Short mmCIF file of N, CA, C and O in Angstrom, two decimals:
data_model
loop_
_atom_site.label_atom_id
_atom_site.label_comp_id
_atom_site.label_asym_id
_atom_site.label_seq_id
_atom_site.Cartn_x
_atom_site.Cartn_y
_atom_site.Cartn_z
N MET A 315 174.36 115.61 213.99
CA MET A 315 175.08 116.18 212.86
C MET A 315 176.43 115.50 212.73
O MET A 315 177.12 115.26 213.70
N GLN A 316 176.81 115.21 211.52
CA GLN A 316 178.06 114.51 211.23
C GLN A 316 179.25 115.47 211.31
O GLN A 316 179.17 116.62 210.87
N VAL A 317 180.35 115.00 211.87
CA VAL A 317 181.57 115.79 211.95
C VAL A 317 182.20 115.84 210.56
O VAL A 317 182.31 114.83 209.87
N ILE A 318 182.61 117.03 210.15
CA ILE A 318 183.19 117.21 208.83
C ILE A 318 184.69 116.92 208.88
O ILE A 318 185.40 117.43 209.75
N SER A 319 185.16 116.11 207.96
CA SER A 319 186.58 115.79 207.85
C SER A 319 187.18 116.62 206.73
O SER A 319 186.64 116.68 205.63
N LEU A 320 188.27 117.26 207.00
CA LEU A 320 188.99 118.02 205.97
C LEU A 320 190.43 117.55 205.90
O LEU A 320 191.36 118.32 206.02
N LYS A 321 190.60 116.25 205.72
CA LYS A 321 191.95 115.69 205.66
C LYS A 321 192.65 116.01 204.35
O LYS A 321 193.86 116.17 204.30
N ARG A 322 191.86 116.10 203.27
CA ARG A 322 192.45 116.33 201.94
C ARG A 322 191.69 117.45 201.25
O ARG A 322 190.50 117.35 201.02
N ILE A 323 192.42 118.51 200.90
CA ILE A 323 191.84 119.67 200.22
C ILE A 323 192.45 119.78 198.83
O ILE A 323 193.68 119.82 198.69
N LEU A 324 191.61 119.84 197.82
CA LEU A 324 192.04 120.01 196.43
C LEU A 324 191.91 121.47 196.04
O LEU A 324 190.88 122.09 196.28
N VAL A 325 192.98 122.02 195.45
CA VAL A 325 192.95 123.41 195.00
C VAL A 325 193.29 123.45 193.51
O VAL A 325 194.36 122.99 193.10
N GLY A 326 192.38 124.00 192.73
CA GLY A 326 192.64 124.18 191.31
C GLY A 326 193.49 125.43 191.10
O GLY A 326 193.14 126.50 191.60
N VAL A 327 194.60 125.27 190.41
CA VAL A 327 195.50 126.40 190.16
C VAL A 327 195.74 126.56 188.67
O VAL A 327 195.68 125.60 187.91
N ASP A 328 195.99 127.80 188.26
CA ASP A 328 196.30 128.07 186.85
C ASP A 328 197.36 129.16 186.70
O ASP A 328 197.60 129.64 185.61
N GLY A 329 197.94 129.58 187.81
CA GLY A 329 198.97 130.61 187.75
C GLY A 329 198.42 132.02 187.89
O GLY A 329 199.18 132.98 187.90
N SER A 330 197.11 132.17 188.01
CA SER A 330 196.52 133.50 188.11
C SER A 330 196.53 134.00 189.56
O SER A 330 196.71 133.23 190.49
N GLU A 331 196.29 135.30 189.72
CA GLU A 331 196.20 135.89 191.06
C GLU A 331 195.00 135.33 191.81
O GLU A 331 195.07 135.11 193.02
N ASN A 332 193.90 135.10 191.10
CA ASN A 332 192.72 134.53 191.75
C ASN A 332 193.02 133.15 192.30
O ASN A 332 192.59 132.80 193.40
N ALA A 333 193.74 132.34 191.54
CA ALA A 333 194.10 131.00 192.00
C ALA A 333 195.03 131.07 193.20
O ALA A 333 194.90 130.28 194.14
N LEU A 334 195.95 132.02 193.19
CA LEU A 334 196.87 132.16 194.32
C LEU A 334 196.13 132.55 195.60
O LEU A 334 196.44 132.04 196.68
N ARG A 335 195.11 133.39 195.48
CA ARG A 335 194.28 133.71 196.66
C ARG A 335 193.58 132.46 197.17
O ARG A 335 193.47 132.25 198.38
N ALA A 336 193.12 131.61 196.26
CA ALA A 336 192.47 130.35 196.66
C ALA A 336 193.46 129.44 197.37
O ALA A 336 193.13 128.81 198.37
N VAL A 337 194.69 129.39 196.87
CA VAL A 337 195.74 128.57 197.50
C VAL A 337 196.02 129.07 198.91
O VAL A 337 196.12 128.28 199.85
N GLU A 338 196.16 130.38 199.06
CA GLU A 338 196.46 130.93 200.38
C GLU A 338 195.32 130.66 201.36
O GLU A 338 195.55 130.31 202.51
N PHE A 339 194.07 130.79 200.90
CA PHE A 339 192.92 130.51 201.76
C PHE A 339 192.91 129.03 202.15
O PHE A 339 192.74 128.69 203.32
N ALA A 340 193.10 128.16 201.15
CA ALA A 340 193.13 126.71 201.43
C ALA A 340 194.28 126.37 202.36
O ALA A 340 194.15 125.51 203.23
N GLY A 341 195.41 127.03 202.19
CA GLY A 341 196.56 126.79 203.05
C GLY A 341 196.28 127.14 204.49
O GLY A 341 196.67 126.40 205.41
N MET A 342 195.58 128.24 204.71
CA MET A 342 195.23 128.63 206.08
C MET A 342 194.25 127.61 206.69
O MET A 342 194.37 127.26 207.86
N MET A 343 193.30 127.14 205.88
CA MET A 343 192.38 126.11 206.36
C MET A 343 193.13 124.82 206.68
O MET A 343 192.89 124.18 207.69
N ALA A 344 194.04 124.45 205.79
CA ALA A 344 194.80 123.21 205.97
C ALA A 344 195.64 123.27 207.24
O ALA A 344 195.75 122.28 207.97
N LYS A 345 196.20 124.41 207.50
CA LYS A 345 197.00 124.58 208.72
C LYS A 345 196.12 124.41 209.95
O LYS A 345 196.49 123.74 210.92
N GLU A 346 194.94 124.98 209.92
CA GLU A 346 194.01 124.92 211.05
C GLU A 346 193.49 123.50 211.29
O GLU A 346 193.34 123.07 212.42
N PHE A 347 193.22 122.76 210.19
CA PHE A 347 192.64 121.42 210.29
C PHE A 347 193.66 120.30 210.13
O PHE A 347 193.30 119.13 210.06
N ASN A 348 194.95 120.67 210.02
CA ASN A 348 196.01 119.69 209.81
C ASN A 348 195.72 118.82 208.58
O ASN A 348 195.80 117.59 208.64
N SER A 349 195.39 119.47 207.49
CA SER A 349 195.02 118.80 206.24
C SER A 349 196.19 118.79 205.26
O SER A 349 197.12 119.57 205.38
N GLU A 350 196.07 117.93 204.27
CA GLU A 350 197.02 117.91 203.15
C GLU A 350 196.36 118.59 201.96
O GLU A 350 195.17 118.37 201.70
N VAL A 351 197.11 119.40 201.25
CA VAL A 351 196.59 120.11 200.09
C VAL A 351 197.14 119.46 198.83
O VAL A 351 198.33 119.12 198.76
N THR A 352 196.27 119.29 197.85
CA THR A 352 196.70 118.87 196.51
C THR A 352 196.51 120.06 195.59
O THR A 352 195.39 120.55 195.43
N LEU A 353 197.60 120.54 195.02
CA LEU A 353 197.54 121.59 194.01
C LEU A 353 197.35 120.90 192.67
O LEU A 353 198.15 120.04 192.29
N ALA A 354 196.29 121.26 191.96
CA ALA A 354 196.01 120.62 190.68
C ALA A 354 196.01 121.65 189.57
O ALA A 354 195.20 122.58 189.56
N LEU A 355 196.94 121.49 188.65
CA LEU A 355 197.02 122.33 187.47
C LEU A 355 196.55 121.49 186.30
O LEU A 355 197.10 120.41 186.05
N VAL A 356 195.53 121.95 185.61
CA VAL A 356 195.01 121.21 184.46
C VAL A 356 195.37 121.98 183.20
O VAL A 356 194.96 123.13 183.03
N LEU A 357 196.14 121.35 182.35
CA LEU A 357 196.56 121.97 181.10
C LEU A 357 195.70 121.46 179.96
O LEU A 357 195.46 120.25 179.85
N THR A 358 195.25 122.37 179.13
CA THR A 358 194.63 121.98 177.88
C THR A 358 195.75 121.93 176.85
O THR A 358 196.78 122.58 177.05
N PRO A 359 195.58 121.20 175.77
CA PRO A 359 196.69 121.09 174.81
C PRO A 359 197.26 122.43 174.36
O PRO A 359 198.45 122.56 174.18
N SER A 360 196.45 123.47 174.25
CA SER A 360 196.97 124.76 173.80
C SER A 360 197.66 125.53 174.92
O SER A 360 198.26 126.56 174.67
N ASP A 361 197.60 125.03 176.16
CA ASP A 361 198.24 125.71 177.29
C ASP A 361 199.75 125.53 177.35
O ASP A 361 200.43 126.26 178.02
N HIS A 362 200.27 124.54 176.69
CA HIS A 362 201.68 124.24 176.83
C HIS A 362 202.33 124.18 175.46
O HIS A 362 201.85 123.51 174.56
N ASP A 363 203.45 124.90 175.29
CA ASP A 363 204.13 124.94 174.01
C ASP A 363 204.47 123.55 173.49
O ASP A 363 204.36 123.27 172.30
N LEU A 364 204.89 122.68 174.37
CA LEU A 364 205.28 121.33 173.96
C LEU A 364 204.10 120.61 173.32
O LEU A 364 204.25 119.91 172.32
N LEU A 365 202.92 120.79 173.88
CA LEU A 365 201.75 120.09 173.39
C LEU A 365 201.16 120.73 172.15
O LEU A 365 200.45 120.08 171.39
N SER A 366 201.42 122.00 171.93
CA SER A 366 200.86 122.67 170.76
C SER A 366 201.81 122.64 169.57
O SER A 366 201.51 123.19 168.52
N GLY A 367 202.97 122.01 169.73
CA GLY A 367 203.90 121.86 168.62
C GLY A 367 204.86 123.02 168.45
O GLY A 367 205.63 123.05 167.51
N LYS A 368 204.84 124.01 169.34
CA LYS A 368 205.73 125.16 169.22
C LYS A 368 207.14 124.84 169.70
O LYS A 368 208.07 125.53 169.36
N ALA A 369 207.27 123.83 170.54
CA ALA A 369 208.59 123.47 171.05
C ALA A 369 208.78 121.97 170.84
O ALA A 369 207.82 121.21 170.81
N THR A 370 210.00 121.56 170.68
CA THR A 370 210.25 120.14 170.46
C THR A 370 210.89 119.47 171.66
O THR A 370 211.05 118.27 171.66
N TYR A 371 211.24 120.23 172.67
CA TYR A 371 211.86 119.63 173.86
C TYR A 371 211.64 120.55 175.06
O TYR A 371 211.30 121.71 174.92
N MET A 372 211.86 119.98 176.23
CA MET A 372 211.85 120.76 177.47
C MET A 372 213.25 120.68 178.06
O MET A 372 213.97 119.72 177.82
N GLU A 373 213.61 121.68 178.85
CA GLU A 373 214.90 121.64 179.52
C GLU A 373 214.97 120.43 180.43
O GLU A 373 213.97 120.03 181.02
N LYS A 374 216.15 119.87 180.56
CA LYS A 374 216.34 118.73 181.44
C LYS A 374 215.93 119.11 182.87
O LYS A 374 216.32 120.14 183.38
N GLY A 375 215.11 118.28 183.47
CA GLY A 375 214.66 118.51 184.83
C GLY A 375 213.50 119.49 184.95
O GLY A 375 213.02 119.74 186.04
N ALA A 376 213.04 120.04 183.82
CA ALA A 376 211.91 120.98 183.88
C ALA A 376 210.64 120.22 184.23
O ALA A 376 210.44 119.10 183.79
N LYS A 377 209.82 120.84 185.02
CA LYS A 377 208.57 120.23 185.46
C LYS A 377 207.43 120.82 184.65
O LYS A 377 207.29 122.04 184.58
N LEU A 378 206.62 119.96 184.06
CA LEU A 378 205.47 120.42 183.29
C LEU A 378 204.58 121.28 184.18
O LEU A 378 204.18 120.85 185.26
N GLY A 379 204.32 122.49 183.75
CA GLY A 379 203.49 123.40 184.55
C GLY A 379 204.23 124.06 185.69
O GLY A 379 203.62 124.72 186.52
N GLY A 380 205.54 123.89 185.75
CA GLY A 380 206.32 124.35 186.89
C GLY A 380 206.16 125.82 187.25
O GLY A 380 205.98 126.16 188.41
N GLU A 381 206.19 126.69 186.27
CA GLU A 381 206.07 128.13 186.56
C GLU A 381 204.69 128.48 187.09
O GLU A 381 204.55 129.34 187.94
N ARG A 382 203.67 127.82 186.60
CA ARG A 382 202.32 128.10 187.07
C ARG A 382 202.09 127.57 188.48
O ARG A 382 201.22 128.06 189.19
N LEU A 383 202.85 126.59 188.89
CA LEU A 383 202.71 126.01 190.23
C LEU A 383 203.62 126.67 191.26
O LEU A 383 203.36 126.61 192.45
N LYS A 384 204.68 127.31 190.79
CA LYS A 384 205.74 127.80 191.68
C LYS A 384 205.23 128.71 192.80
O LYS A 384 205.52 128.48 193.98
N ALA A 385 204.46 129.73 192.47
CA ALA A 385 203.98 130.67 193.50
C ALA A 385 203.07 129.97 194.49
O ALA A 385 203.12 130.26 195.69
N SER A 386 202.25 129.04 194.02
CA SER A 386 201.35 128.31 194.90
C SER A 386 202.13 127.42 195.86
O SER A 386 201.83 127.36 197.06
N GLU A 387 203.13 126.74 195.34
CA GLU A 387 203.97 125.88 196.18
C GLU A 387 204.72 126.72 197.21
O GLU A 387 204.83 126.33 198.38
N GLN A 388 205.22 127.87 196.80
CA GLN A 388 205.94 128.75 197.73
C GLN A 388 205.01 129.26 198.84
O GLN A 388 205.43 129.35 199.99
N ALA A 389 203.77 129.57 198.49
CA ALA A 389 202.81 130.05 199.50
C ALA A 389 202.56 128.96 200.54
O ALA A 389 202.52 129.25 201.74
N LEU A 390 202.40 127.72 200.11
CA LEU A 390 202.16 126.63 201.06
C LEU A 390 203.41 126.31 201.87
O LEU A 390 203.32 125.97 203.05
N ASP A 391 204.58 126.44 201.25
CA ASP A 391 205.84 126.27 201.99
C ASP A 391 205.93 127.28 203.12
O ASP A 391 206.30 126.94 204.25
N ARG A 392 205.59 128.55 202.83
CA ARG A 392 205.65 129.61 203.85
C ARG A 392 204.70 129.30 205.02
O ARG A 392 205.01 129.62 206.17
N LEU A 393 203.56 128.69 204.71
CA LEU A 393 202.60 128.36 205.76
C LEU A 393 202.95 127.07 206.50
O LEU A 393 202.36 126.76 207.53
N GLY A 394 203.90 126.30 205.96
CA GLY A 394 204.28 125.04 206.58
C GLY A 394 203.23 123.95 206.41
O GLY A 394 203.07 123.09 207.28
N VAL A 395 202.52 123.99 205.30
CA VAL A 395 201.44 123.04 205.02
C VAL A 395 201.96 121.90 204.14
O VAL A 395 202.70 122.13 203.19
N LYS A 396 201.55 120.69 204.48
CA LYS A 396 201.89 119.53 203.67
C LYS A 396 201.08 119.58 202.38
O LYS A 396 199.87 119.79 202.41
N TYR A 397 201.76 119.41 201.24
CA TYR A 397 201.06 119.47 199.95
C TYR A 397 201.75 118.57 198.93
O TYR A 397 202.88 118.13 199.12
N ARG A 398 201.03 118.36 197.85
CA ARG A 398 201.60 117.71 196.67
C ARG A 398 201.02 118.41 195.45
O ARG A 398 199.96 119.02 195.53
N SER A 399 201.73 118.34 194.36
CA SER A 399 201.29 118.99 193.13
C SER A 399 201.02 117.95 192.06
O SER A 399 201.76 116.98 191.94
N GLU A 400 199.94 118.18 191.31
CA GLU A 400 199.59 117.29 190.21
C GLU A 400 199.33 118.13 188.97
O GLU A 400 198.74 119.21 189.06
N VAL A 401 199.77 117.63 187.83
CA VAL A 401 199.49 118.26 186.56
C VAL A 401 198.70 117.26 185.73
O VAL A 401 199.13 116.12 185.55
N GLU A 402 197.54 117.68 185.29
CA GLU A 402 196.67 116.83 184.48
C GLU A 402 196.46 117.49 183.13
O GLU A 402 196.62 118.71 182.98
N LEU A 403 196.10 116.70 182.14
CA LEU A 403 195.80 117.22 180.81
C LEU A 403 194.32 117.01 180.53
O LEU A 403 193.77 115.95 180.83
N GLY A 404 193.67 118.01 179.97
CA GLY A 404 192.26 117.88 179.63
C GLY A 404 191.48 119.14 179.93
O GLY A 404 192.04 120.23 180.03
N HIS A 405 190.18 118.99 180.11
CA HIS A 405 189.30 120.11 180.44
C HIS A 405 189.38 120.35 181.95
O HIS A 405 189.20 119.42 182.74
N PRO A 406 189.64 121.59 182.38
CA PRO A 406 189.84 121.85 183.81
C PRO A 406 188.70 121.34 184.72
O PRO A 406 188.97 120.65 185.70
N ALA A 407 187.47 121.67 184.41
CA ALA A 407 186.36 121.25 185.29
C ALA A 407 186.25 119.73 185.34
O ALA A 407 186.08 119.16 186.42
N GLU A 408 186.36 119.07 184.21
CA GLU A 408 186.24 117.61 184.18
C GLU A 408 187.34 116.94 184.99
O GLU A 408 187.09 116.02 185.76
N GLN A 409 188.57 117.41 184.82
CA GLN A 409 189.69 116.81 185.54
C GLN A 409 189.60 117.08 187.04
O GLN A 409 189.88 116.21 187.86
N LEU A 410 189.19 118.29 187.41
CA LEU A 410 189.05 118.61 188.84
C LEU A 410 187.92 117.79 189.47
O LEU A 410 188.04 117.35 190.62
N LEU A 411 186.84 117.56 188.73
CA LEU A 411 185.76 116.72 189.25
C LEU A 411 186.24 115.29 189.50
O LEU A 411 185.87 114.67 190.49
N LEU A 412 187.09 114.78 188.61
CA LEU A 412 187.65 113.44 188.81
C LEU A 412 188.54 113.40 190.05
O LEU A 412 188.45 112.48 190.86
N LEU A 413 189.40 114.39 190.20
CA LEU A 413 190.30 114.44 191.35
C LEU A 413 189.53 114.67 192.65
O LEU A 413 189.92 114.18 193.71
N ALA A 414 188.43 115.40 192.58
CA ALA A 414 187.66 115.76 193.78
C ALA A 414 187.10 114.53 194.48
O ALA A 414 186.88 114.57 195.70
N LYS A 415 186.92 113.45 193.78
CA LYS A 415 186.36 112.23 194.38
C LYS A 415 187.22 111.71 195.52
O LYS A 415 186.74 110.98 196.38
N HIS A 416 188.49 112.09 195.54
CA HIS A 416 189.43 111.61 196.56
C HIS A 416 189.77 112.70 197.57
O HIS A 416 190.79 112.61 198.26
N HIS A 417 188.96 113.74 197.64
CA HIS A 417 189.21 114.87 198.54
C HIS A 417 187.94 115.21 199.31
O HIS A 417 186.84 114.83 198.93
N ASP A 418 188.13 115.98 200.39
CA ASP A 418 187.01 116.38 201.24
C ASP A 418 186.46 117.76 200.89
O ASP A 418 185.35 118.11 201.27
N LEU A 419 187.25 118.55 200.19
CA LEU A 419 186.87 119.91 199.84
C LEU A 419 187.64 120.33 198.59
O LEU A 419 188.80 119.96 198.43
N VAL A 420 186.98 121.11 197.73
CA VAL A 420 187.64 121.69 196.56
C VAL A 420 187.62 123.20 196.75
O VAL A 420 186.59 123.78 197.09
N VAL A 421 188.78 123.84 196.52
CA VAL A 421 188.88 125.29 196.62
C VAL A 421 189.39 125.82 195.29
O VAL A 421 190.39 125.32 194.76
N VAL A 422 188.68 126.80 194.74
CA VAL A 422 189.09 127.43 193.48
C VAL A 422 188.87 128.92 193.58
O VAL A 422 188.10 129.40 194.41
N GLY A 423 189.55 129.66 192.74
CA GLY A 423 189.35 131.10 192.65
C GLY A 423 188.38 131.41 191.53
O GLY A 423 188.10 130.57 190.68
N THR A 424 187.86 132.62 191.55
CA THR A 424 187.00 133.06 190.46
C THR A 424 187.87 133.69 189.39
O THR A 424 189.00 134.09 189.66
N ARG A 425 187.35 133.79 188.21
CA ARG A 425 188.07 134.47 187.14
C ARG A 425 187.49 135.84 186.89
O ARG A 425 187.96 136.56 186.04
N GLY A 426 186.44 136.19 187.58
CA GLY A 426 185.84 137.50 187.39
C GLY A 426 185.10 137.63 186.07
O GLY A 426 185.03 138.72 185.51
N LEU A 427 184.56 136.54 185.56
CA LEU A 427 183.80 136.62 184.31
C LEU A 427 182.53 137.44 184.53
O LEU A 427 181.91 137.39 185.58
N SER A 428 182.15 138.18 183.50
CA SER A 428 180.88 138.90 183.60
C SER A 428 179.74 137.88 183.60
O SER A 428 179.91 136.76 183.11
N PRO A 429 178.58 138.22 184.16
CA PRO A 429 177.47 137.28 184.19
C PRO A 429 177.10 136.78 182.79
O PRO A 429 176.76 135.62 182.60
N PHE A 430 177.19 137.66 181.77
CA PHE A 430 176.86 137.24 180.41
C PHE A 430 177.83 136.18 179.91
O PHE A 430 177.43 135.15 179.39
N LYS A 431 179.12 136.42 180.06
CA LYS A 431 180.12 135.46 179.62
C LYS A 431 179.99 134.14 180.37
O LYS A 431 180.11 133.07 179.80
N GLU A 432 179.75 134.23 181.68
CA GLU A 432 179.62 133.01 182.47
C GLU A 432 178.41 132.20 182.02
O GLU A 432 178.47 130.99 181.91
N ALA A 433 177.30 132.87 181.71
CA ALA A 433 176.11 132.17 181.24
C ALA A 433 176.36 131.55 179.87
O ALA A 433 175.85 130.48 179.55
N LEU A 434 177.16 132.23 179.06
CA LEU A 434 177.41 131.75 177.71
C LEU A 434 178.37 130.57 177.68
O LEU A 434 178.09 129.55 177.06
N ILE A 435 179.50 130.67 178.37
CA ILE A 435 180.52 129.62 178.28
C ILE A 435 180.67 128.79 179.55
O ILE A 435 181.28 127.74 179.53
N GLY A 436 180.13 129.28 180.66
CA GLY A 436 180.29 128.56 181.92
C GLY A 436 181.69 128.77 182.47
O GLY A 436 182.61 129.10 181.76
N SER A 437 181.85 128.60 183.75
CA SER A 437 183.16 128.74 184.36
C SER A 437 183.50 127.44 185.07
O SER A 437 182.61 126.65 185.39
N THR A 438 184.77 127.26 185.31
CA THR A 438 185.21 126.05 186.01
C THR A 438 184.56 125.97 187.39
O THR A 438 184.04 124.93 187.77
N SER A 439 184.55 127.08 188.12
CA SER A 439 183.96 127.05 189.46
C SER A 439 182.47 126.71 189.40
O SER A 439 181.98 125.92 190.21
N HIS A 440 181.75 127.26 188.45
CA HIS A 440 180.32 126.98 188.31
C HIS A 440 180.10 125.50 188.01
O HIS A 440 179.22 124.85 188.59
N ARG A 441 180.89 124.95 187.12
CA ARG A 441 180.75 123.52 186.77
C ARG A 441 181.08 122.62 187.95
O ARG A 441 180.46 121.59 188.14
N LEU A 442 182.06 123.02 188.75
CA LEU A 442 182.41 122.23 189.93
C LEU A 442 181.27 122.22 190.94
O LEU A 442 180.94 121.18 191.51
N VAL A 443 180.66 123.39 191.15
CA VAL A 443 179.56 123.48 192.10
C VAL A 443 178.37 122.65 191.61
O VAL A 443 177.73 121.95 192.38
N GLN A 444 178.09 122.71 190.32
CA GLN A 444 176.93 122.01 189.76
C GLN A 444 177.15 120.51 189.63
O GLN A 444 176.22 119.74 189.80
N GLY A 445 178.38 120.09 189.33
CA GLY A 445 178.61 118.68 188.99
C GLY A 445 179.29 117.83 190.04
O GLY A 445 179.42 116.62 189.86
N GLY A 446 179.70 118.42 191.13
CA GLY A 446 180.47 117.66 192.11
C GLY A 446 179.66 117.11 193.25
O GLY A 446 178.52 117.51 193.48
N LYS A 447 180.25 116.18 193.95
CA LYS A 447 179.64 115.58 195.14
C LYS A 447 180.39 115.98 196.41
O LYS A 447 180.08 115.53 197.49
N VAL A 448 181.39 116.84 196.22
CA VAL A 448 182.23 117.32 197.33
C VAL A 448 181.98 118.83 197.46
O VAL A 448 181.80 119.52 196.46
N PRO A 449 181.98 119.36 198.67
CA PRO A 449 181.79 120.82 198.83
C PRO A 449 182.85 121.60 198.06
O PRO A 449 184.02 121.19 197.98
N VAL A 450 182.43 122.70 197.48
CA VAL A 450 183.31 123.58 196.70
C VAL A 450 183.29 124.96 197.33
O VAL A 450 182.23 125.53 197.58
N LEU A 451 184.48 125.48 197.60
CA LEU A 451 184.62 126.83 198.13
C LEU A 451 185.24 127.69 197.04
O LEU A 451 186.32 127.38 196.53
N VAL A 452 184.53 128.75 196.65
CA VAL A 452 185.00 129.64 195.61
C VAL A 452 185.50 130.92 196.28
O VAL A 452 184.73 131.61 196.95
N VAL A 453 186.78 131.21 196.10
CA VAL A 453 187.42 132.37 196.73
C VAL A 453 187.49 133.51 195.72
O VAL A 453 188.06 133.34 194.65
N PRO A 454 186.91 134.67 196.07
CA PRO A 454 186.93 135.81 195.12
C PRO A 454 188.31 136.44 195.03
O PRO A 454 189.14 136.30 195.88
#
């Protein structure tokens, strides 16, 4: 049996409580395996005022997606885990699948969609499990 390497863990974040639970779980794993965590926030054009035309500027020094990443970054800081944050634009599942190619594990939270809604529109976690080549851990 091959030894599993968990040097790089990708965590999809969106600012939700479910995502924060996924970050905390990934952080505990990273601490145990001495791994680096990549926090990935994927914005769709309608997710950000600047991109939807509602705002014409950002405050000097403001980080795109900063508020949505803040709690996740603070959780990893508390755990003493090495991490980096990335903000991508596009469809969440597609962007996470692209980023996953450079990681050993993907961790995401559930959104609690009903089975009907999930069957109708699909969820990011479902698409990651179906379309990826890297193990995916879905944290409830």
